[in-house]
Short mmCIF file of C-alpha atoms and ligand atoms in Angstrom, two decimals:
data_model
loop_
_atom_site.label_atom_id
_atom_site.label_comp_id
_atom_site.label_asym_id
_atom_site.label_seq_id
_atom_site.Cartn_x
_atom_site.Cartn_y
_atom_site.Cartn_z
CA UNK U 181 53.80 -31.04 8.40
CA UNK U 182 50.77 -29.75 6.34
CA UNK U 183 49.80 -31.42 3.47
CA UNK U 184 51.88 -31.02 0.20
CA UNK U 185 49.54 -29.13 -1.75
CA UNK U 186 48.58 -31.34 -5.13
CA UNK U 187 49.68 -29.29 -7.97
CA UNK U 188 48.52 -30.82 -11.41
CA UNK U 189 51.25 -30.85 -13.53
CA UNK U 190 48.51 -30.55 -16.30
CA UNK U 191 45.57 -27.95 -15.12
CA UNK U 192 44.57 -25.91 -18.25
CA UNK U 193 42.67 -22.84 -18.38
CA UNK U 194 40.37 -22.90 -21.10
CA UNK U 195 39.19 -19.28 -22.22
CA UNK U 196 35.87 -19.26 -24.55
CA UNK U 197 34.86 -22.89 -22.81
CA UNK U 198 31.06 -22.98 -23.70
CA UNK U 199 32.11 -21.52 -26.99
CA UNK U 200 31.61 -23.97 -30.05
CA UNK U 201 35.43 -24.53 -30.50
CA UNK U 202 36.17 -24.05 -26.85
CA UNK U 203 33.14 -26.97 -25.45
CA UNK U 204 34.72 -29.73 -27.77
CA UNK U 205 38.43 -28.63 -26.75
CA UNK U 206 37.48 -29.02 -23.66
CA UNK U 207 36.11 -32.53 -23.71
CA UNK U 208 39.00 -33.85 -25.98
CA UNK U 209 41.72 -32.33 -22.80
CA UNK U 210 39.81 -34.20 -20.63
CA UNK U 211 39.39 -37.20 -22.41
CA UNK U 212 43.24 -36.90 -22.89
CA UNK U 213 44.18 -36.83 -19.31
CA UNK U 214 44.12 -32.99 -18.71
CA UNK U 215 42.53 -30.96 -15.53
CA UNK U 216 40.50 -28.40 -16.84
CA UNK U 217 38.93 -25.25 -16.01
CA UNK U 218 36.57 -22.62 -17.95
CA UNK U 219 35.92 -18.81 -17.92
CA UNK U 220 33.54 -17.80 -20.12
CA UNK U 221 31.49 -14.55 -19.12
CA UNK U 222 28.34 -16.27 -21.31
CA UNK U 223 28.10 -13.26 -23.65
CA UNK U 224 27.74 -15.20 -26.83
CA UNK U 225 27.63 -18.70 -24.92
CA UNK U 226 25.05 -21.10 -22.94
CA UNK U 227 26.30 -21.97 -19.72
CA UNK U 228 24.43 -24.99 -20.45
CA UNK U 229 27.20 -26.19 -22.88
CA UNK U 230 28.41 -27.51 -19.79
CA UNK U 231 26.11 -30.05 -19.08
CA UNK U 232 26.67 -31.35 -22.17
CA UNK U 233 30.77 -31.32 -21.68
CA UNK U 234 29.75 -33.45 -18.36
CA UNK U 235 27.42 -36.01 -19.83
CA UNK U 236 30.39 -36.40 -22.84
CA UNK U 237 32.92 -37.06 -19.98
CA UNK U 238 31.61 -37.33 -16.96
CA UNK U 239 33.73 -34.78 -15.39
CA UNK U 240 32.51 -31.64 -13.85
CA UNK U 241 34.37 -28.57 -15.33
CA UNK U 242 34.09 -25.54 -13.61
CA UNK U 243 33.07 -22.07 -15.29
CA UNK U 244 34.15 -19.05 -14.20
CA UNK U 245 31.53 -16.30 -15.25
CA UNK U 246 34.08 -13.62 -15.75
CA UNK U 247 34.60 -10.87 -17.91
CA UNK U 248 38.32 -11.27 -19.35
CA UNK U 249 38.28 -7.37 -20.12
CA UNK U 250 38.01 -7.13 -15.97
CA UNK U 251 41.29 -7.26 -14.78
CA UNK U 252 41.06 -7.59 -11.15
CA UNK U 253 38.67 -10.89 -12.17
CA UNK U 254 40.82 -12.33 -14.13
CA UNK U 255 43.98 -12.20 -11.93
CA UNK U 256 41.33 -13.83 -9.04
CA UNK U 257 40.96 -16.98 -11.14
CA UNK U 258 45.11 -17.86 -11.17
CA UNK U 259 44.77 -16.63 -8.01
CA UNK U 260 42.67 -19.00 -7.23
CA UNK U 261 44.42 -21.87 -9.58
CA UNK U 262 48.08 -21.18 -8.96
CA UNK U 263 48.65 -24.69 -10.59
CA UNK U 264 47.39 -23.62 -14.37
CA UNK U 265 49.99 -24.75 -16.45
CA UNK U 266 48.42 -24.20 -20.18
CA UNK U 267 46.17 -21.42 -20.96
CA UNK U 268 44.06 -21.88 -24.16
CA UNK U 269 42.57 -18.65 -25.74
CA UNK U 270 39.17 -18.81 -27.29
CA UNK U 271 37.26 -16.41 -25.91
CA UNK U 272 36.38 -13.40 -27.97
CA UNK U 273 34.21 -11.88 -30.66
CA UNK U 274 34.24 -13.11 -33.92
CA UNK U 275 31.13 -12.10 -36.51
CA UNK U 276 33.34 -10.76 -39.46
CA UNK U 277 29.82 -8.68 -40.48
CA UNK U 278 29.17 -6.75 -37.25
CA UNK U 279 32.86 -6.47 -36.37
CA UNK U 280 32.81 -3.96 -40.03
CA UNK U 281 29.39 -2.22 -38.17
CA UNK U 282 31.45 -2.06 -34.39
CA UNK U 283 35.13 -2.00 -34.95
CA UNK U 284 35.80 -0.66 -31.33
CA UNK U 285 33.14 -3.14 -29.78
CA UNK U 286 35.98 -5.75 -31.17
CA UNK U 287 39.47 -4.10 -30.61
CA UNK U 288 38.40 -3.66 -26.98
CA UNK U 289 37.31 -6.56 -25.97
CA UNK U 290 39.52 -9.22 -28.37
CA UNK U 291 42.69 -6.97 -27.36
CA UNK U 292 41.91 -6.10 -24.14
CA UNK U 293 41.23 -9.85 -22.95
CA UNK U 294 43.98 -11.49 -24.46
CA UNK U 295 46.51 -8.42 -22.63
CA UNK U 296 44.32 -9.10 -19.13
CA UNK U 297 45.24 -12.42 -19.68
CA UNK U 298 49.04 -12.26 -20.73
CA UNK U 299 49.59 -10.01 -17.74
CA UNK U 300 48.06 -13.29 -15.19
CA UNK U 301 50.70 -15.03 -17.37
CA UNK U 302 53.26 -12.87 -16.65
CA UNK U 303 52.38 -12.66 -12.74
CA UNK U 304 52.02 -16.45 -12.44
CA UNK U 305 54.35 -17.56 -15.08
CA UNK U 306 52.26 -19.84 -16.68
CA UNK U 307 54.66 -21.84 -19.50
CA UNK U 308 52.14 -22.44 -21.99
CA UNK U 309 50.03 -20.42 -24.51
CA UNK U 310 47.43 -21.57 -27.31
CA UNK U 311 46.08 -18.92 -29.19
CA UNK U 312 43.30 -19.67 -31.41
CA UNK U 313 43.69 -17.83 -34.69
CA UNK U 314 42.45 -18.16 -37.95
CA UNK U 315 43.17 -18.45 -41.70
CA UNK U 316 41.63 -14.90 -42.52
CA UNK U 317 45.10 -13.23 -41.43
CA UNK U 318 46.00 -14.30 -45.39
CA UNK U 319 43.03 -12.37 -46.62
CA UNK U 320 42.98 -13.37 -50.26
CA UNK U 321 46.05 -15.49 -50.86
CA UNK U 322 48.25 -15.26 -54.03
CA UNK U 323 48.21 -18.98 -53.90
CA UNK U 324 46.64 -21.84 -52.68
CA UNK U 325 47.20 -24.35 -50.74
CA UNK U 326 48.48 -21.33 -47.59
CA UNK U 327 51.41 -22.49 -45.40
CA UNK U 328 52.47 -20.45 -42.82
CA UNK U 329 55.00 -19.31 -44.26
CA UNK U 330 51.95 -17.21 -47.46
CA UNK U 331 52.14 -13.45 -46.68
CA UNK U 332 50.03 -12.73 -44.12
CA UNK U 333 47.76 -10.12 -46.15
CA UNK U 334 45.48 -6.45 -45.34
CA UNK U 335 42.81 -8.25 -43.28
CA UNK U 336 39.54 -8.00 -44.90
CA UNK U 337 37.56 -6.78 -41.38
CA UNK U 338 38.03 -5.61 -38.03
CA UNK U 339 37.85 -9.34 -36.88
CA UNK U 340 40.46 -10.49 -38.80
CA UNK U 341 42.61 -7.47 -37.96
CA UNK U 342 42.40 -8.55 -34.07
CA UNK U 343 43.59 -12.10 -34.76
CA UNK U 344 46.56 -10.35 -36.77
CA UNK U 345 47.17 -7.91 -33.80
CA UNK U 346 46.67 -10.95 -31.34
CA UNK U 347 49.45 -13.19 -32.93
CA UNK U 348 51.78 -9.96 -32.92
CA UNK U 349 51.04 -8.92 -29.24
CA UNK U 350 51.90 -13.02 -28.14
CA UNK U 351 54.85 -13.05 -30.29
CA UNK U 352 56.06 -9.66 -29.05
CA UNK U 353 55.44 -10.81 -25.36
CA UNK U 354 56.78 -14.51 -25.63
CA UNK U 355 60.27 -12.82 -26.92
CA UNK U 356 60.93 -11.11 -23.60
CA UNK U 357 58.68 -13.86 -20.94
CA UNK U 358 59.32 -17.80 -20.09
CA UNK U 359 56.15 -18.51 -22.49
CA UNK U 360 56.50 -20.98 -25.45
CA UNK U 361 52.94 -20.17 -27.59
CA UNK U 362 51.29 -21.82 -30.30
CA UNK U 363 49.35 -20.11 -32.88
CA UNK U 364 46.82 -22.06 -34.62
CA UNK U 365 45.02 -20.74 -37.83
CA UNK U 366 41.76 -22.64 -37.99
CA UNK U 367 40.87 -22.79 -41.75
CA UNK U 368 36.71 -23.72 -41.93
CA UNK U 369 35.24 -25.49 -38.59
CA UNK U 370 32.40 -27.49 -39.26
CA UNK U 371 30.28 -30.24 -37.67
CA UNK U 372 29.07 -31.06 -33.93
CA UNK U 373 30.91 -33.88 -31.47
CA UNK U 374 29.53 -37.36 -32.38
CA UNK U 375 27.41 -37.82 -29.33
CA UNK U 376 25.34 -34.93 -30.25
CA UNK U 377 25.44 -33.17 -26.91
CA UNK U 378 27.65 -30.34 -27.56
CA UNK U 379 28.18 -28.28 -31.27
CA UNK U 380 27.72 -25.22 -33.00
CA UNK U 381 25.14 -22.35 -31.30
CA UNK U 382 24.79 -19.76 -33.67
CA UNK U 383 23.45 -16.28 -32.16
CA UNK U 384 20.55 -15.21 -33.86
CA UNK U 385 20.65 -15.53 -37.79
CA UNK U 386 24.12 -18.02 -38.63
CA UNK U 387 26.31 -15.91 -40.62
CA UNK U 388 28.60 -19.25 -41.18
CA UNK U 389 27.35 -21.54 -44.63
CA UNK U 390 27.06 -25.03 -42.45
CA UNK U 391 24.77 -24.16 -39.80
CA UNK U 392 22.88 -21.51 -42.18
CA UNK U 393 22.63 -24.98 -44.35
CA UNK U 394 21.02 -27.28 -41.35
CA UNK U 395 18.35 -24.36 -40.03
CA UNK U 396 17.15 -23.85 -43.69
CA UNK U 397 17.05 -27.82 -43.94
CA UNK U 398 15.02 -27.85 -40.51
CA UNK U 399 12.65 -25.15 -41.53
CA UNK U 400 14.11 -22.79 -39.01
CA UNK U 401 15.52 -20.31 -42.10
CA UNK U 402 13.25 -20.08 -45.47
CA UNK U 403 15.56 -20.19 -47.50
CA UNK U 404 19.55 -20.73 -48.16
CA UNK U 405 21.06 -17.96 -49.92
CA UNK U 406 24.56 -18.89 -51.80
CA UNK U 407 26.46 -16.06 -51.84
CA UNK U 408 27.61 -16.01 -55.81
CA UNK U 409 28.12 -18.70 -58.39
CA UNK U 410 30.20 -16.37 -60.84
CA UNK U 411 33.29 -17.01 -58.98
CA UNK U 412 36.55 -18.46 -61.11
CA UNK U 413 36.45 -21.68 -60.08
CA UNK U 414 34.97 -25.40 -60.94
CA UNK U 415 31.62 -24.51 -60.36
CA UNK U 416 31.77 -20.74 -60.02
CA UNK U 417 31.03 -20.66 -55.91
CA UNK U 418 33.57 -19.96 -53.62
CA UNK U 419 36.53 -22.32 -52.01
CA UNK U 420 37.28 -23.43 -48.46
CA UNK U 421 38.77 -26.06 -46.50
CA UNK U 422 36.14 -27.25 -44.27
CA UNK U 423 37.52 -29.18 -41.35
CA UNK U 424 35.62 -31.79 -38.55
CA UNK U 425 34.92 -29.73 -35.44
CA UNK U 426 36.42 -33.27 -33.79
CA UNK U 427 39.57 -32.69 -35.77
CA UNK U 428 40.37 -29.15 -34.19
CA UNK U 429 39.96 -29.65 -31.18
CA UNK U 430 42.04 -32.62 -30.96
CA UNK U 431 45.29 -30.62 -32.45
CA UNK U 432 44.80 -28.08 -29.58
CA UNK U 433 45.50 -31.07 -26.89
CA UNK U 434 48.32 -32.10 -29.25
CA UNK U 435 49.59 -28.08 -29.79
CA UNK U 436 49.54 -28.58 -25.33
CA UNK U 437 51.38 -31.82 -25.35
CA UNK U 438 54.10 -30.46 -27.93
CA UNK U 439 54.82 -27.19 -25.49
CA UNK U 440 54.80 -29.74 -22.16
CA UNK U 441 57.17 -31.85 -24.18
CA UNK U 442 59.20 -28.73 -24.88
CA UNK U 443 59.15 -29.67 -28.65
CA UNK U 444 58.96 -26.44 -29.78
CA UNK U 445 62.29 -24.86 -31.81
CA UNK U 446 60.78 -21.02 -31.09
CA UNK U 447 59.16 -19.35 -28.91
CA UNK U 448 56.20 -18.85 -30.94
CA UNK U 449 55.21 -21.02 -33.48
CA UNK U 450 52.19 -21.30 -36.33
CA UNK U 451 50.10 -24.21 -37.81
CA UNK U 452 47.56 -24.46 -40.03
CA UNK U 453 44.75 -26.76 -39.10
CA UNK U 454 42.65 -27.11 -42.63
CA UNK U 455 42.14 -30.63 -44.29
CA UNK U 456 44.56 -29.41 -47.52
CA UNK U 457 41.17 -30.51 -49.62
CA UNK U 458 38.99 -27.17 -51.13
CA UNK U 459 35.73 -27.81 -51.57
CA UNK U 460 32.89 -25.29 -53.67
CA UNK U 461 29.66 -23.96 -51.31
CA UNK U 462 27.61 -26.16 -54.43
CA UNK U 463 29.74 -29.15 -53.39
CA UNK U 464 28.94 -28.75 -49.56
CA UNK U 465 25.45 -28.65 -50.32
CA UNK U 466 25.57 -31.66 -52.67
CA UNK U 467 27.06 -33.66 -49.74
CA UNK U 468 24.90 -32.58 -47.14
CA UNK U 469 21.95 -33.62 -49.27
CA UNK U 470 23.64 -36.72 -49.82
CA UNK U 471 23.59 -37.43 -46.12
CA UNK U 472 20.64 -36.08 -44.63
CA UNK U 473 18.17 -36.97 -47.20
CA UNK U 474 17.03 -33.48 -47.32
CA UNK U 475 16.55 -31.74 -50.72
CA UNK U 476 18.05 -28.32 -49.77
CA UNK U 477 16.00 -25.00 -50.97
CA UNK U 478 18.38 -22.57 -51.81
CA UNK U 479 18.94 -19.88 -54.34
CA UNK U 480 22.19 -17.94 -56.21
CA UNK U 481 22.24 -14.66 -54.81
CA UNK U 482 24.59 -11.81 -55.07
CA UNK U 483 28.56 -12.40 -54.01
CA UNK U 484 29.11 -11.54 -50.35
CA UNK U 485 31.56 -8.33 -49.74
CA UNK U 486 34.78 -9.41 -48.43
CA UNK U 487 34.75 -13.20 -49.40
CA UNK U 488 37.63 -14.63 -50.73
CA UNK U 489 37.53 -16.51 -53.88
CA UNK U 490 39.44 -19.48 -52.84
CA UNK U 491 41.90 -20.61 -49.91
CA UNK U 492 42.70 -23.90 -48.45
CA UNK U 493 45.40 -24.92 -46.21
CA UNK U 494 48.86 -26.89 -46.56
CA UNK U 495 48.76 -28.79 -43.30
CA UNK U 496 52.04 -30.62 -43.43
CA UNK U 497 53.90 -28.59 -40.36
CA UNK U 498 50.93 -29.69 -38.30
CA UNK U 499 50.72 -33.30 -39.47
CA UNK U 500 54.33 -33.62 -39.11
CA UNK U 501 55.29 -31.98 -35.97
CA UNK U 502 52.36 -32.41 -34.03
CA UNK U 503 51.75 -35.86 -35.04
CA UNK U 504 47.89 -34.28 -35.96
CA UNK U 505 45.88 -37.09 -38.42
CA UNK U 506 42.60 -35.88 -40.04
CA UNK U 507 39.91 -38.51 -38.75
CA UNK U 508 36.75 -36.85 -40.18
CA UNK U 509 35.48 -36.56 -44.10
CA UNK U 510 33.51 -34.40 -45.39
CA UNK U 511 30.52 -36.72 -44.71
CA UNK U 512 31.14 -36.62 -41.35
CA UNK U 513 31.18 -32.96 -41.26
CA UNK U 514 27.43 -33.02 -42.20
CA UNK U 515 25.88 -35.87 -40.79
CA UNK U 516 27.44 -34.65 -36.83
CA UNK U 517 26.44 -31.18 -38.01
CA UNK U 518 22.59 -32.33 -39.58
CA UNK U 519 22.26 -34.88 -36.10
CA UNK U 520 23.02 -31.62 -34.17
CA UNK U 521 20.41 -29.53 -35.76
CA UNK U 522 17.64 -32.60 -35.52
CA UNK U 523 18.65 -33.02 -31.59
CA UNK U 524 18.18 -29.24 -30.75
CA UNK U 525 15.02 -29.64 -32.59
CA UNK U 526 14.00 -32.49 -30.29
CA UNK U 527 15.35 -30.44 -26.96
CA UNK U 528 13.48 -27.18 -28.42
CA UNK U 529 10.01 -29.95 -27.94
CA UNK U 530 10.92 -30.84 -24.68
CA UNK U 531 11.58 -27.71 -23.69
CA UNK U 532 8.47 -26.30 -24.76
CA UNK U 533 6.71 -29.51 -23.34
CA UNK U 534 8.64 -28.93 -20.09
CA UNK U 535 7.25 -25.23 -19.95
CA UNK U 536 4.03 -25.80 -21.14
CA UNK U 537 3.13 -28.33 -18.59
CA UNK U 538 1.77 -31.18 -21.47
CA UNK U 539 3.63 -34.37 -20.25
C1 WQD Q 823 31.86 -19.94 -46.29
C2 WQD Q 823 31.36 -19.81 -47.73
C3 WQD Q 823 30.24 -17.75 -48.20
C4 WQD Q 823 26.75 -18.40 -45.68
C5 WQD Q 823 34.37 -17.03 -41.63
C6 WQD Q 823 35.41 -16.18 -40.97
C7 WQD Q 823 36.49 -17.06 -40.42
C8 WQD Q 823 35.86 -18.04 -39.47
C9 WQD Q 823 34.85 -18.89 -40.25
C10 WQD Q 823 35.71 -17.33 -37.19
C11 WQD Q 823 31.59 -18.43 -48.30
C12 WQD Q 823 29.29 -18.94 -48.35
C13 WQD Q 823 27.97 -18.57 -46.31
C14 WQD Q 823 25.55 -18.39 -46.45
C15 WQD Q 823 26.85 -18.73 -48.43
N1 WQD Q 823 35.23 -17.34 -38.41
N2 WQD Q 823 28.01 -18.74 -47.66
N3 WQD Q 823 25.66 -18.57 -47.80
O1 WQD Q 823 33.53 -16.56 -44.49
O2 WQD Q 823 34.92 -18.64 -45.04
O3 WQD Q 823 34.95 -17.71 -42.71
O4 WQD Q 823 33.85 -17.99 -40.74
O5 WQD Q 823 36.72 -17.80 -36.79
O6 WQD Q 823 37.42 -16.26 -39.72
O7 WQD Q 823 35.98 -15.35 -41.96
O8 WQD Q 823 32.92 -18.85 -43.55
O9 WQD Q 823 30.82 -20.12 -43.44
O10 WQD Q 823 30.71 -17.58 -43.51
O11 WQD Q 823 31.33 -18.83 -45.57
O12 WQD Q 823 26.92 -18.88 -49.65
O13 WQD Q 823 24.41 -18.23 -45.92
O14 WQD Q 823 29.96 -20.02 -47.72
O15 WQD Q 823 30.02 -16.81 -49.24
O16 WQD Q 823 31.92 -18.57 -49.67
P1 WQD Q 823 34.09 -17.88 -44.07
P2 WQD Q 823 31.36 -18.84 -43.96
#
């Protein structure tokens, strides 16, 4: 009689896995019970993020170095793991500036890699769907604090168009197939995981305000340029709810466990992950100072084209039905995310000692 073959009840496929939100999901599955696998074709990633997931958990996790836009690929991976239960989609581009330069670059491959992907899900019937979205499908929000339920509005760039496209192509497709889906609109994720060993890699110049904040404070970037301070609000620079990279990626094994529980009341439901507390650029700055020590050199320039004044996020329908609780303050947020920047500082010496032979 040959062997029954093992099938995990709980092996996840992790799209975007050396990614920033994808690396600390992963470790937080893991650490949570789950088996887990990666594909991530490297593009805008370090296959060297999963070292770092190892040393964190000390689990392997396997990468597959595929391009999700490659069909034939893709389908070789659930070939290959016809046990994936969960699928959790990170992977795709997701620079709001160049995606207004390259509008096609992003419609091909953030649409084309999420419909490679539901068609494997299709195939293999795989129950389970996390998409990761974000809170720029309400563009500039009537008012604040956004629940789901705020108009989703114009999107303000090509990015933000392809998360609105993606949540209508998964809700579309979960009406007619098995798959219950989760939607989650990420509101501002900050920080790096407490050890350290895994966080935010910016390519090239950071576009994003927190690691734009710890490479001027490191001497990597001049200067920090705040992007108005005429705004109408407290103290005239913009609003956002900046949430603990920690926190995130925790609700995503929570969004998993809710679908395995078959918790769900639709096929496709949203959440907001934000803190519900908006906080100023001036005031993130202020606290980062406060923490690192660092007197920040910055200067008011000119507002940024497409920002929105203000939005922040009611969180109750996550807190509630997913049993999510914030752990990390705004504090937090900059210490994990200044200790980040100070230990890529210290690998960036070793590396150069490594490769420059001085021991
Ligand atoms: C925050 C605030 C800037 C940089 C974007 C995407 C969103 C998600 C997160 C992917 C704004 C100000 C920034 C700087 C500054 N991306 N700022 N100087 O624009 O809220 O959200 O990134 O999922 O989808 O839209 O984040 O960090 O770029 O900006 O003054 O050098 O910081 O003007 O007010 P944003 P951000």
């Amino acid at each position: 009689m040959p062997e029954e073959k093992q099938v995990s009840m709980s092996k996840i496929l992790v799209t975007g896995g050396c990614g920033y939100i994808g690396s600390h999901t992963i470790v937080d599955l893991v650490q949570n019970g789950f088996e887990v696998v990666s594909v991530d074709n490297n593009s805008r990633s370090h296959a060297s993020v999963m070292q770092g997931i190892e040393k964190i958990t000390g689990q392997k996790v396997k990468n597959y170095k595929v391009d999700l836009c490659n069909f034939d690929d893709t389908f070789a991976i659930f070939q290959e793991n016809e046990d994936i239960t969960g699928i959790i989609h990170f992977a795709a581009y997701k620079a709001v500036g160049e995606s207004v330069e390259q509008p096609l670059m992003y419609f091909e491959n953030n649409l084309n890699s999420l419909i490679n992907l539901l068609k494997c899900v299709q195939e293999f019937e795989t129950p389970h769907f996390v998409f990761s979205s974000s809170c720029t499908v309400y563009g500039n929000p009537d008012s604040i604090p956004v629940t789901e339920a705020s108009p989703i509005k114009p999107a303000e760039s090509p990015y933000g168009l392809t998360k609105q496209m993606g949540e209508q192509i998964i809700t579309e497709f979960s009406k007619v197939n098995e798959m219950h889906a989760i939607l989650l609109r990420y509101f501002n994720p900050v920080g790096a995981h407490p050890s350290s060993l895994i966080g935010e890699l910016p390519v090239g110049k950071p576009s994003n305000l927190v690691p734009a904040i710890t490479q001027t404070a490191i001497g990597k970037l001049p200067q920090l340029k705040v992007y108005g301070d005429d705004y109408p609000t407290r103290d005239g620079s913009c609003i956002r709810d900046y949430i603990h990279i920690c926190d995130i990626s925790h609700a995503h094994t929570l969004a998993l466990q809710y679908l395995i529980d078959k918790k769900y009341s639709e096929k496709c439901e949203v959440f907001n992950l934000g803190t519900g507390n908006g906080v100023t650029v001036l005031e993130v700055i202020k606290a980062f100072e406060k923490v690192s020590g660092v007197k920040l050199n910055y200067s008011i320039g000119p507002r940024r084209p497409g920002d929105v004044v203000a939005i922040y996020a009611n969180n109750d329908h996550a807190r509630t039905s997913l049993n999510w609780n914030i752990e990390y303050n705004l504090d937090d947020m900059m210490s994990s995310a200044w200790n980040w920047e100070l230990h890529l500082k210290q690998d960036e010496a070793l590396f150069n000692k490594q490769n420059t032979g001085l021991n």
